[in-house]
């Protein structure tokens, strides 16, 4: 705890929130920038037509199609952001683990892309639900991904998966590279056990001999 | 006056291809590269006066591209593009030798004005 009584999970929650919203806003800025250029190009073509250069209707159609594609991209980004925002709605609810895992992976995709790392998910066939805070679950998966991502070399693959584990659920974040300690990933790594405990489970690290594997064992909701 | 030749470097391909088309309409010879490595390769074979470089890119980031250009192509002026809401990255870039920076989305007239100022200082 710091002098104002705030704990590591508190700071991690804020850091997670801040990093994800910053990343999503960057993605949206890119979409806005593309749409800005497409509409600008449309104006250029219309201005040229007014000066008697003829109107390229096929080109206008292409621009319109590209704009629609960017709007669909923006819609998907906003939907992800909205689902993320609503994870804090209920402190104790039945949460679909695979869906949360997919959401975190999609929110971390841009970070992975920037590091030229492949981020994959593998869900178990049957629905797996846990009882607790969806945000704490999301934060735990995020912490494991960020820790794994930090030392990942270009071309590495990180896989996030979940499967039944006796009466519980096993969530795994693993990579095909040796784990490297980084100052920046320490807050993510050190909060993992606390978050797992808050979910009624435990966290494990398997970092020996070229292995990078973080495991969360959490209870399964009936 | 020599025709202005520039390179746009950004992993957002649709953004640079469309912006490049608009710059060509305005008489500016424009190359594009979707990552830092491709940009540096192009610069070796096809010199330009101005490089417009996005700060956040996979692989070699914009600030590293800037450092490489300053070291190996000192005549090329660099204008950085930033998607951040603050001026922090842009100021850092200018400290590292960028001519100027712009925030996304870009106003094309402002970009052309900055490109012209960049070359008129030669």
Short mmCIF file of C-alpha atoms in Angstrom, two decimals:
data_model
loop_
_atom_site.label_atom_id
_atom_site.label_comp_id
_atom_site.label_asym_id
_atom_site.label_seq_id
_atom_site.Cartn_x
_atom_site.Cartn_y
_atom_site.Cartn_z
CA UNK A 1 0.00 0.00 0.00
CA UNK A 2 1.16 3.58 -0.62
CA UNK A 3 0.79 6.40 1.91
CA UNK A 4 -2.78 7.05 0.79
CA UNK A 5 -3.66 3.43 1.36
CA UNK A 6 -3.91 2.44 -2.33
CA UNK A 7 -2.80 -1.05 -3.17
CA UNK A 8 -0.95 -2.61 -6.08
CA UNK A 9 -4.19 -4.06 -7.56
CA UNK A 10 -5.64 -0.52 -7.47
CA UNK A 11 -2.71 0.92 -9.41
CA UNK A 12 -2.72 -2.03 -11.76
CA UNK A 13 -6.43 -1.59 -12.42
CA UNK A 14 -5.82 2.06 -13.28
CA UNK A 15 -2.80 1.21 -15.43
CA UNK A 16 -4.77 -1.49 -17.27
CA UNK A 17 -7.66 0.90 -17.84
CA UNK A 18 -5.37 3.66 -19.03
CA UNK A 19 -3.29 1.48 -21.38
CA UNK A 20 -6.34 -0.12 -22.99
CA UNK A 21 -8.26 3.12 -23.51
CA UNK A 22 -5.11 4.82 -24.88
CA UNK A 23 -4.57 1.95 -27.30
CA UNK A 24 -8.21 1.96 -28.44
CA UNK A 25 -8.17 5.74 -28.90
CA UNK A 26 -5.06 5.39 -31.09
CA UNK A 27 -6.84 2.81 -33.20
CA UNK A 28 -9.83 5.12 -33.56
CA UNK A 29 -7.58 8.05 -34.47
CA UNK A 30 -6.14 5.95 -37.26
CA UNK A 31 -9.62 5.14 -38.57
CA UNK A 32 -10.60 8.81 -38.38
CA UNK A 33 -7.41 9.74 -40.23
CA UNK A 34 -8.17 7.24 -43.03
CA UNK A 35 -11.78 8.45 -43.36
CA UNK A 36 -10.47 12.03 -43.39
CA UNK A 37 -8.19 11.25 -46.36
CA UNK A 38 -10.90 9.31 -48.21
CA UNK A 39 -13.39 12.17 -47.92
CA UNK A 40 -10.59 14.59 -48.82
CA UNK A 41 -9.87 12.60 -51.98
CA UNK A 42 -13.57 12.61 -52.82
CA UNK A 43 -13.59 16.42 -52.49
CA UNK A 44 -10.50 16.62 -54.72
CA UNK A 45 -12.24 14.58 -57.42
CA UNK A 46 -15.40 16.69 -57.18
CA UNK A 47 -13.33 19.89 -57.38
CA UNK A 48 -11.57 18.53 -60.48
CA UNK A 49 -14.97 17.67 -62.03
CA UNK A 50 -16.18 21.22 -61.42
CA UNK A 51 -13.19 22.42 -63.40
CA UNK A 52 -14.28 20.25 -66.33
CA UNK A 53 -12.00 17.23 -65.82
CA UNK A 54 -14.90 14.75 -65.81
CA UNK A 55 -16.19 12.78 -62.85
CA UNK A 56 -14.71 9.34 -62.26
CA UNK A 57 -17.77 7.59 -60.84
CA UNK A 58 -15.99 4.23 -60.52
CA UNK A 59 -13.36 5.92 -58.37
CA UNK A 60 -16.07 7.53 -56.22
CA UNK A 61 -17.63 4.09 -55.77
CA UNK A 62 -14.30 2.66 -54.63
CA UNK A 63 -13.84 5.50 -52.14
CA UNK A 64 -17.34 4.92 -50.78
CA UNK A 65 -16.62 1.18 -50.34
CA UNK A 66 -13.36 1.92 -48.52
CA UNK A 67 -15.13 4.43 -46.26
CA UNK A 68 -17.78 1.82 -45.39
CA UNK A 69 -15.01 -0.62 -44.51
CA UNK A 70 -13.43 1.92 -42.15
CA UNK A 71 -16.81 2.63 -40.54
CA UNK A 72 -17.27 -1.11 -39.90
CA UNK A 73 -13.77 -1.18 -38.41
CA UNK A 74 -14.64 1.76 -36.12
CA UNK A 75 -17.88 0.05 -35.09
CA UNK A 76 -15.96 -3.10 -34.07
CA UNK A 77 -13.44 -1.02 -32.08
CA UNK A 78 -16.21 0.87 -30.26
CA UNK A 79 -18.03 -2.40 -29.50
CA UNK A 80 -14.87 -3.79 -27.90
CA UNK A 81 -14.43 -0.60 -25.89
CA UNK A 82 -18.05 -0.77 -24.77
CA UNK A 83 -17.74 -4.42 -23.65
CA UNK A 84 -14.54 -3.50 -21.82
CA UNK A 85 -16.22 -0.54 -20.07
CA UNK A 86 -19.10 -2.73 -18.89
CA UNK A 87 -16.81 -5.30 -17.23
CA UNK A 88 -16.87 -3.11 -14.10
CA UNK A 89 -20.68 -3.03 -13.89
CA UNK A 90 -21.07 -5.96 -11.46
CA UNK A 91 -18.50 -6.87 -8.81
CA UNK A 92 -19.92 -10.41 -8.58
CA UNK A 93 -21.42 -12.00 -11.66
CA UNK A 94 -21.29 -15.17 -13.71
CA UNK A 95 -18.68 -14.49 -16.41
CA UNK A 96 -17.92 -16.41 -19.60
CA UNK A 97 -14.17 -17.04 -19.38
CA UNK A 98 -13.63 -17.71 -23.10
CA UNK A 99 -15.46 -14.51 -24.09
CA UNK A 100 -13.42 -12.46 -21.61
CA UNK A 101 -10.24 -14.08 -22.90
CA UNK A 102 -11.20 -13.19 -26.51
CA UNK A 103 -12.00 -9.63 -25.46
CA UNK A 104 -8.65 -9.10 -23.70
CA UNK A 105 -6.77 -10.62 -26.64
CA UNK A 106 -8.53 -8.30 -29.08
CA UNK A 107 -7.80 -5.30 -26.82
CA UNK A 108 -4.11 -6.31 -26.67
CA UNK A 109 -3.86 -7.00 -30.42
CA UNK A 110 -2.46 -3.58 -31.25
CA UNK A 111 0.23 -3.89 -28.57
CA UNK A 112 1.14 -7.29 -30.00
CA UNK A 113 1.20 -5.89 -33.54
CA UNK A 114 3.54 -3.10 -32.47
CA UNK A 115 5.93 -5.72 -31.08
CA UNK A 116 5.41 -7.88 -34.20
CA UNK A 117 4.12 -10.67 -31.99
CA UNK A 118 1.33 -13.06 -32.93
CA UNK A 119 -1.43 -13.26 -30.31
CA UNK A 120 -3.73 -16.29 -30.55
CA UNK A 121 -6.60 -17.61 -28.50
CA UNK A 122 -7.81 -21.17 -28.12
CA UNK A 123 -11.13 -21.70 -26.38
CA UNK A 124 -12.49 -24.97 -25.10
CA UNK A 125 -15.64 -26.25 -26.83
CA UNK A 126 -17.98 -26.07 -23.84
CA UNK A 127 -18.93 -22.80 -22.10
CA UNK A 128 -16.80 -22.13 -19.02
CA UNK A 129 -18.15 -19.66 -16.49
CA UNK A 130 -16.68 -18.33 -13.29
CA UNK A 131 -18.29 -16.28 -10.53
CA UNK A 132 -16.75 -12.93 -9.61
CA UNK A 133 -15.77 -9.63 -11.17
CA UNK A 134 -15.41 -9.72 -14.96
CA UNK A 135 -12.99 -6.79 -14.68
CA UNK A 136 -10.72 -8.62 -12.23
CA UNK A 137 -10.69 -11.63 -14.59
CA UNK A 138 -9.92 -9.32 -17.52
CA UNK A 139 -7.19 -7.59 -15.50
CA UNK A 140 -5.59 -10.94 -14.61
CA UNK A 141 -5.52 -12.10 -18.25
CA UNK A 142 -4.20 -8.68 -19.29
CA UNK A 143 -1.44 -8.87 -16.65
CA UNK A 144 -0.36 -12.30 -17.90
CA UNK A 145 -0.38 -11.18 -21.55
CA UNK A 146 1.58 -7.98 -20.80
CA UNK A 147 4.16 -9.91 -18.77
CA UNK A 148 4.62 -12.39 -21.63
CA UNK A 149 4.60 -9.68 -24.29
CA UNK A 150 7.28 -7.56 -22.66
CA UNK A 151 10.24 -9.78 -23.47
CA UNK A 152 8.79 -11.34 -26.61
CA UNK A 153 11.08 -11.19 -29.64
CA UNK A 154 9.79 -10.26 -33.12
CA UNK A 155 7.90 -13.17 -34.65
CA UNK A 156 7.05 -14.77 -31.29
CA UNK A 157 3.63 -16.33 -30.71
CA UNK A 158 1.61 -15.92 -27.52
CA UNK A 159 -1.33 -18.25 -27.00
CA UNK A 160 -4.13 -17.66 -24.52
CA UNK A 161 -6.34 -20.67 -23.81
CA UNK A 162 -8.86 -21.97 -21.30
CA UNK A 163 -10.09 -25.45 -20.47
CA UNK A 164 -11.82 -27.37 -17.66
CA UNK A 165 -9.50 -28.31 -14.80
CA UNK A 166 -11.24 -30.80 -12.52
CA UNK A 167 -14.05 -28.79 -10.90
CA UNK A 168 -12.42 -25.55 -11.96
CA UNK A 169 -11.05 -23.73 -14.99
CA UNK A 170 -7.45 -23.46 -16.15
CA UNK A 171 -6.52 -20.34 -18.09
CA UNK A 172 -3.09 -20.38 -19.71
CA UNK A 173 -0.99 -17.63 -21.30
CA UNK A 174 2.09 -19.16 -22.90
CA UNK A 175 4.71 -18.24 -25.45
CA UNK A 176 7.25 -19.93 -27.65
CA UNK A 177 10.14 -17.90 -26.27
CA UNK A 178 12.21 -17.92 -23.09
CA UNK A 179 10.97 -15.55 -20.40
CA UNK A 180 12.95 -12.35 -19.95
CA UNK A 181 12.65 -10.25 -16.84
CA UNK A 182 11.80 -6.64 -17.60
CA UNK A 183 11.34 -3.82 -15.17
CA UNK A 184 8.22 -2.74 -17.07
CA UNK A 185 6.49 -6.11 -16.74
CA UNK A 186 7.12 -6.47 -13.01
CA UNK A 187 3.94 -4.64 -11.87
CA UNK A 188 1.89 -6.94 -14.15
CA UNK A 189 3.68 -10.05 -12.97
CA UNK A 190 3.54 -9.24 -9.28
CA UNK A 191 -0.19 -8.47 -9.28
CA UNK A 192 -1.16 -11.76 -10.95
CA UNK A 193 -1.27 -13.84 -7.74
CA UNK A 194 -3.36 -11.19 -5.95
CA UNK A 195 -5.87 -11.04 -8.80
CA UNK A 196 -6.10 -14.84 -8.98
CA UNK A 197 -6.78 -14.92 -5.23
CA UNK A 198 -9.51 -12.30 -5.66
CA UNK A 199 -11.11 -14.65 -8.19
CA UNK A 200 -10.95 -17.45 -5.62
CA UNK A 201 -8.10 -19.20 -7.39
CA UNK A 202 -4.35 -19.18 -7.72
CA UNK A 203 -1.67 -18.21 -10.24
CA UNK A 204 1.34 -20.27 -11.29
CA UNK A 205 4.47 -19.33 -13.21
CA UNK A 206 6.39 -21.86 -15.28
CA UNK A 207 9.48 -20.03 -16.44
CA UNK A 208 12.21 -22.63 -16.40
CA UNK A 209 14.28 -23.84 -19.38
CA UNK A 210 13.01 -21.64 -22.17
CA UNK A 211 9.39 -21.91 -21.06
CA UNK A 212 7.07 -18.92 -20.60
CA UNK A 213 3.79 -20.08 -19.17
CA UNK A 214 1.41 -18.35 -16.76
CA UNK A 215 -1.48 -20.40 -15.41
CA UNK A 216 -4.58 -19.16 -13.61
CA UNK A 217 -6.64 -21.82 -11.86
CA UNK A 218 -10.03 -20.40 -10.96
CA UNK A 219 -13.30 -21.89 -9.70
CA UNK A 220 -15.98 -22.83 -12.17
CA UNK A 221 -19.48 -21.45 -11.57
CA UNK A 222 -22.25 -24.02 -11.41
CA UNK B 1 11.88 25.43 -58.38
CA UNK B 2 12.69 21.74 -57.88
CA UNK B 3 9.64 19.47 -57.66
CA UNK B 4 8.98 18.40 -54.09
CA UNK B 5 9.56 14.71 -53.44
CA UNK B 6 8.47 13.09 -50.18
CA UNK B 7 8.00 9.71 -48.55
CA UNK B 8 5.08 8.80 -46.27
CA UNK B 9 5.85 6.12 -43.68
CA UNK B 10 2.97 4.59 -41.72
CA UNK B 11 1.70 1.04 -41.15
CA UNK B 12 -1.82 2.31 -41.82
CA UNK B 13 -1.67 1.49 -45.53
CA UNK B 14 -5.01 2.95 -46.58
CA UNK B 15 -4.05 6.22 -44.91
CA UNK B 16 -0.77 6.67 -46.76
CA UNK B 17 -1.97 5.45 -50.16
CA UNK B 18 -4.90 7.89 -50.07
CA UNK B 19 -2.82 10.77 -48.73
CA UNK B 20 -0.17 10.01 -51.38
CA UNK B 21 -2.80 10.19 -54.12
CA UNK B 22 -3.97 13.58 -52.83
CA UNK B 23 -0.40 14.89 -52.67
CA UNK B 24 0.27 13.70 -56.24
CA UNK B 25 -2.88 15.57 -57.38
CA UNK B 26 -1.18 18.65 -55.90
CA UNK B 27 2.01 18.00 -57.88
CA UNK B 28 4.09 16.43 -55.10
CA UNK B 29 6.07 13.34 -56.03
CA UNK B 30 5.18 10.87 -53.24
CA UNK B 31 6.58 7.50 -52.20
CA UNK B 32 5.01 5.29 -49.53
CA UNK B 33 6.34 2.70 -47.08
CA UNK B 34 4.34 0.69 -44.54
CA UNK B 35 7.23 0.15 -42.15
CA UNK B 36 10.53 1.68 -41.13
CA UNK B 37 12.67 -0.95 -42.82
CA UNK B 38 10.96 -0.47 -46.18
CA UNK B 39 11.33 3.31 -45.81
CA UNK B 40 15.06 3.08 -45.11
CA UNK B 41 15.50 0.72 -48.07
CA UNK B 42 13.64 3.13 -50.37
CA UNK B 43 15.63 6.11 -49.12
CA UNK B 44 18.88 4.41 -50.10
CA UNK B 45 17.79 4.06 -53.73
CA UNK B 46 15.31 6.91 -54.17
CA UNK B 47 16.25 10.12 -52.33
CA UNK B 48 13.53 12.49 -51.13
CA UNK B 49 13.52 15.92 -49.51
CA UNK B 50 10.98 15.20 -46.77
CA UNK B 51 9.97 12.07 -44.85
CA UNK B 52 6.62 12.09 -43.06
CA UNK B 53 6.90 9.38 -40.43
CA UNK B 54 4.33 7.95 -38.01
CA UNK B 55 5.75 7.59 -34.50
CA UNK B 56 3.96 4.33 -33.59
CA UNK B 57 4.77 1.54 -36.02
CA UNK B 58 5.54 -2.16 -35.69
CA UNK B 59 9.22 -3.02 -36.01
CA UNK B 60 11.42 0.07 -36.20
CA UNK B 61 9.42 2.83 -34.52
CA UNK B 62 9.16 6.35 -35.92
CA UNK B 63 11.72 7.83 -33.53
CA UNK B 64 14.27 5.18 -34.55
CA UNK B 65 13.55 5.87 -38.23
CA UNK B 66 14.17 9.56 -37.46
CA UNK B 67 17.53 8.79 -35.82
CA UNK B 68 18.56 6.61 -38.77
CA UNK B 69 17.60 9.32 -41.30
CA UNK B 70 19.47 11.99 -39.33
CA UNK B 71 22.56 9.80 -39.29
CA UNK B 72 22.51 8.47 -42.86
CA UNK B 73 20.46 10.98 -44.85
CA UNK B 74 21.08 14.34 -43.14
CA UNK B 75 19.60 16.31 -46.04
CA UNK B 76 16.17 14.70 -45.53
CA UNK B 77 13.82 16.66 -43.27
CA UNK B 78 11.55 14.58 -41.05
CA UNK B 79 8.01 15.52 -40.07
CA UNK B 80 6.55 13.18 -37.46
CA UNK B 81 2.93 12.09 -37.25
CA UNK B 82 1.51 11.27 -33.87
CA UNK B 83 -1.78 9.70 -32.87
CA UNK B 84 -1.43 10.74 -29.24
CA UNK B 85 -3.68 13.43 -27.84
CA UNK B 86 -0.68 15.20 -26.30
CA UNK B 87 2.37 16.86 -27.82
CA UNK B 88 4.78 14.67 -25.81
CA UNK B 89 5.96 12.41 -28.66
CA UNK B 90 6.20 15.30 -31.11
CA UNK B 91 8.36 17.35 -28.70
CA UNK B 92 10.56 14.31 -28.07
CA UNK B 93 10.94 13.91 -31.84
CA UNK B 94 11.94 17.55 -32.27
CA UNK B 95 14.50 17.14 -29.51
CA UNK B 96 15.90 14.26 -31.57
CA UNK B 97 16.10 16.40 -34.70
CA UNK B 98 12.69 16.21 -36.39
CA UNK B 99 11.82 19.33 -38.37
CA UNK B 100 8.28 19.38 -37.00
CA UNK B 101 5.35 17.18 -36.05
CA UNK B 102 1.65 16.91 -36.82
CA UNK B 103 -1.19 15.20 -35.04
CA UNK B 104 -3.48 12.74 -36.78
CA UNK B 105 -5.86 13.27 -38.51
CA UNK B 106 -3.81 15.44 -40.83
CA UNK B 107 -4.88 18.65 -42.52
CA UNK B 108 -3.38 18.31 -46.01
CA UNK B 109 -2.81 22.04 -46.48
CA UNK B 110 -1.00 22.25 -43.14
CA UNK B 111 1.12 19.24 -44.11
CA UNK B 112 2.08 20.80 -47.45
CA UNK B 113 2.92 24.06 -45.70
CA UNK B 114 5.23 22.23 -43.27
CA UNK B 115 6.82 20.29 -46.14
CA UNK B 116 7.48 23.55 -48.00
CA UNK B 117 8.98 25.22 -44.93
CA UNK B 118 11.13 22.15 -44.36
CA UNK B 119 12.64 22.39 -47.84
CA UNK B 120 12.89 26.20 -47.97
CA UNK B 121 15.30 26.12 -45.01
CA UNK B 122 17.84 24.18 -47.12
#
